[in-house]
Amino acid sequence: MERDKIVNIIMVIMFGIFLQVIFVVGDLKETPNKVAAGFAEAYFKLDKSMAGYLCKTLISSEDAGIVDKYLQTAQNEATERGLAPDFLKSKLFNIETSTISKTDKEVTMRLTADRIVSINPLYALVSKLFHLSKIHKVEDTITVIKEDGKWKVCGKPFSLL
């Protein structure tokens, strides 16, 4: 009897580990929705990593350095308002995407989210939990294309252009 209980516990643990591996592998798969959400998070955090989400036509057009220009504009705006650039950073919550149109190589989707000021990660969490800061709605249409086997944000995302 005791041996059967131990075998059952070991089987349950092994099954749990197996499920966890399947969930992790499934989560690693790149989808247009994850790319759009990742870009939106980087965009509102004023994170330079947003350039990695953009398609070649946005990166190599005459607007070379489009991300740097956007970040410089944000810094200038903060300076004009007498703030540090961190005061313009935001954290997104409740990100939702819905597909408007889809082909094999292009997906147009609607992205909605709640945005809150995020001077630092702890500030955003505390201010959301205790309702210390105003929550702004974010809505935009984002086009994601398949480029060199990877999904990339293209078109005119938010006010980047």
Short mmCIF file of C-alpha atoms in Angstrom, two decimals:
data_model
loop_
_atom_site.label_atom_id
_atom_site.label_comp_id
_atom_site.label_asym_id
_atom_site.label_seq_id
_atom_site.Cartn_x
_atom_site.Cartn_y
_atom_site.Cartn_z
CA MET A 1 0.00 0.00 0.00
CA GLU A 2 2.70 2.48 0.99
CA ARG A 3 4.63 1.74 -2.19
CA ASP A 4 1.52 2.43 -4.34
CA LYS A 5 1.10 5.88 -2.73
CA ILE A 6 4.71 6.77 -3.44
CA VAL A 7 4.39 5.60 -7.07
CA ASN A 8 1.19 7.65 -7.47
CA ILE A 9 2.85 10.79 -6.04
CA ILE A 10 5.84 10.34 -8.34
CA MET A 11 3.51 9.90 -11.35
CA VAL A 12 1.60 13.07 -10.47
CA ILE A 13 4.86 15.03 -10.12
CA MET A 14 6.16 13.67 -13.43
CA PHE A 15 2.88 14.55 -15.16
CA GLY A 16 3.09 18.08 -13.72
CA ILE A 17 6.64 18.50 -15.00
CA PHE A 18 5.58 17.22 -18.43
CA LEU A 19 2.70 19.74 -18.59
CA GLN A 20 4.99 22.56 -17.49
CA VAL A 21 7.45 21.74 -20.30
CA ILE A 22 4.61 21.74 -22.85
CA PHE A 23 3.35 25.13 -21.60
CA VAL A 24 6.84 26.67 -21.70
CA VAL A 25 7.48 25.40 -25.24
CA GLY A 26 4.08 26.66 -26.35
CA ASP A 27 4.75 30.07 -24.84
CA LEU A 28 8.05 30.41 -26.72
CA LYS A 29 6.30 30.28 -30.09
CA GLU A 30 6.29 33.67 -31.75
CA THR A 31 2.86 34.88 -32.81
CA PRO A 32 1.74 38.17 -34.34
CA ASN A 33 -0.22 38.98 -31.18
CA LYS A 34 2.85 38.50 -28.94
CA VAL A 35 4.96 40.64 -31.26
CA ALA A 36 2.38 43.46 -31.27
CA ALA A 37 2.06 43.31 -27.47
CA GLY A 38 5.85 43.21 -27.02
CA PHE A 39 6.29 46.22 -29.29
CA ALA A 40 3.56 48.15 -27.46
CA GLU A 41 5.16 47.46 -24.08
CA ALA A 42 8.60 48.55 -25.30
CA TYR A 43 7.11 51.63 -27.01
CA PHE A 44 5.41 52.90 -23.87
CA LYS A 45 8.41 52.05 -21.66
CA LEU A 46 10.51 54.21 -24.01
CA ASP A 47 12.72 51.16 -24.44
CA LYS A 48 15.14 51.09 -27.36
CA SER A 49 14.41 47.37 -27.79
CA MET A 50 11.29 48.38 -29.75
CA ALA A 51 13.56 48.61 -32.82
CA GLY A 52 13.88 44.82 -32.77
CA TYR A 53 10.14 44.52 -33.38
CA LEU A 54 10.08 46.82 -36.43
CA CYS A 55 10.13 45.70 -40.06
CA LYS A 56 13.01 46.55 -42.39
CA THR A 57 11.04 49.20 -44.28
CA LEU A 58 10.67 51.25 -41.08
CA ILE A 59 14.28 50.76 -40.02
CA SER A 60 15.97 51.31 -43.40
CA SER A 61 13.74 54.04 -44.83
CA GLU A 62 14.74 57.68 -45.07
CA ASP A 63 13.63 57.89 -41.44
CA ALA A 64 16.74 55.97 -40.37
CA GLY A 65 17.01 56.15 -36.63
CA ILE A 66 13.25 56.40 -36.22
CA VAL A 67 13.42 54.90 -32.74
CA ASP A 68 16.19 57.27 -31.69
CA LYS A 69 14.15 60.20 -33.02
CA TYR A 70 11.11 59.06 -31.07
CA LEU A 71 13.11 58.67 -27.86
CA GLN A 72 14.76 62.07 -28.38
CA THR A 73 11.34 63.67 -28.91
CA ALA A 74 10.10 62.11 -25.66
CA GLN A 75 13.19 63.36 -23.82
CA ASN A 76 12.71 66.87 -25.24
CA GLU A 77 9.05 66.84 -24.18
CA ALA A 78 10.00 65.79 -20.65
CA THR A 79 12.65 68.51 -20.46
CA GLU A 80 10.18 71.15 -21.67
CA ARG A 81 7.78 70.09 -18.93
CA GLY A 82 10.59 70.18 -16.33
CA LEU A 83 10.55 66.41 -15.80
CA ALA A 84 13.02 63.59 -16.05
CA PRO A 85 12.40 61.31 -19.08
CA ASP A 86 11.37 58.49 -16.73
CA PHE A 87 8.18 60.41 -15.92
CA LEU A 88 6.95 59.76 -19.48
CA LYS A 89 7.38 55.99 -19.23
CA SER A 90 4.24 53.90 -18.94
CA LYS A 91 3.38 50.30 -18.14
CA LEU A 92 0.65 48.46 -20.00
CA PHE A 93 -1.89 46.23 -18.27
CA ASN A 94 -4.75 44.16 -19.64
CA ILE A 95 -3.29 43.99 -23.16
CA GLU A 96 -5.77 42.49 -25.61
CA THR A 97 -5.44 41.92 -29.32
CA SER A 98 -8.11 41.00 -31.82
CA THR A 99 -7.52 40.13 -35.46
CA ILE A 100 -9.09 42.42 -38.05
CA SER A 101 -7.63 40.74 -41.15
CA LYS A 102 -5.19 37.93 -41.69
CA THR A 103 -3.17 36.39 -44.52
CA ASP A 104 -0.16 34.08 -44.46
CA LYS A 105 2.25 37.02 -44.39
CA GLU A 106 0.31 39.91 -42.87
CA VAL A 107 -1.98 40.36 -39.88
CA THR A 108 -3.82 43.54 -39.02
CA MET A 109 -5.02 43.65 -35.44
CA ARG A 110 -6.61 45.93 -32.91
CA LEU A 111 -4.61 46.36 -29.71
CA THR A 112 -6.24 47.69 -26.56
CA ALA A 113 -4.66 48.10 -23.14
CA ASP A 114 -4.65 50.13 -19.96
CA ARG A 115 -1.66 52.43 -19.53
CA ILE A 116 -0.36 53.82 -16.26
CA VAL A 117 2.65 56.04 -15.46
CA SER A 118 5.67 53.92 -14.60
CA ILE A 119 8.54 55.99 -13.26
CA ASN A 120 9.92 52.64 -12.12
CA PRO A 121 8.37 49.14 -12.07
CA LEU A 122 7.41 49.31 -8.40
CA TYR A 123 5.70 52.68 -8.85
CA ALA A 124 3.42 51.30 -11.57
CA LEU A 125 2.43 48.29 -9.49
CA VAL A 126 1.74 50.28 -6.31
CA SER A 127 -0.12 53.02 -8.13
CA LYS A 128 -2.31 50.45 -9.92
CA LEU A 129 -3.05 48.50 -6.72
CA PHE A 130 -3.95 51.59 -4.70
CA HIS A 131 -5.48 53.64 -7.55
CA LEU A 132 -2.94 56.43 -7.09
CA SER A 133 -2.57 57.26 -10.77
CA LYS A 134 -5.00 57.75 -13.62
CA ILE A 135 -5.38 54.82 -16.01
CA HIS A 136 -5.37 55.78 -19.70
CA LYS A 137 -6.86 53.62 -22.43
CA VAL A 138 -4.65 52.67 -25.36
CA GLU A 139 -6.23 51.65 -28.67
CA ASP A 140 -4.56 51.31 -32.03
CA THR A 141 -4.51 49.22 -35.17
CA ILE A 142 -1.20 47.46 -35.72
CA THR A 143 -0.02 45.70 -38.87
CA VAL A 144 2.38 42.80 -38.39
CA ILE A 145 4.13 41.20 -41.38
CA LYS A 146 6.19 38.06 -41.77
CA GLU A 147 9.73 39.07 -42.70
CA ASP A 148 12.59 36.56 -42.98
CA GLY A 149 10.48 34.00 -41.11
CA LYS A 150 9.73 36.31 -38.16
CA TRP A 151 6.80 38.54 -37.37
CA LYS A 152 7.61 42.29 -37.43
CA VAL A 153 5.55 45.40 -36.73
CA CYS A 154 5.08 47.55 -39.82
CA GLY A 155 2.81 50.37 -40.93
CA LYS A 156 2.28 53.29 -38.57
CA PRO A 157 2.25 51.94 -35.02
CA PHE A 158 1.03 54.48 -32.46
CA SER A 159 2.68 57.86 -33.12
CA LEU A 160 6.13 56.49 -33.94
CA LEU A 161 5.99 57.98 -37.42
#
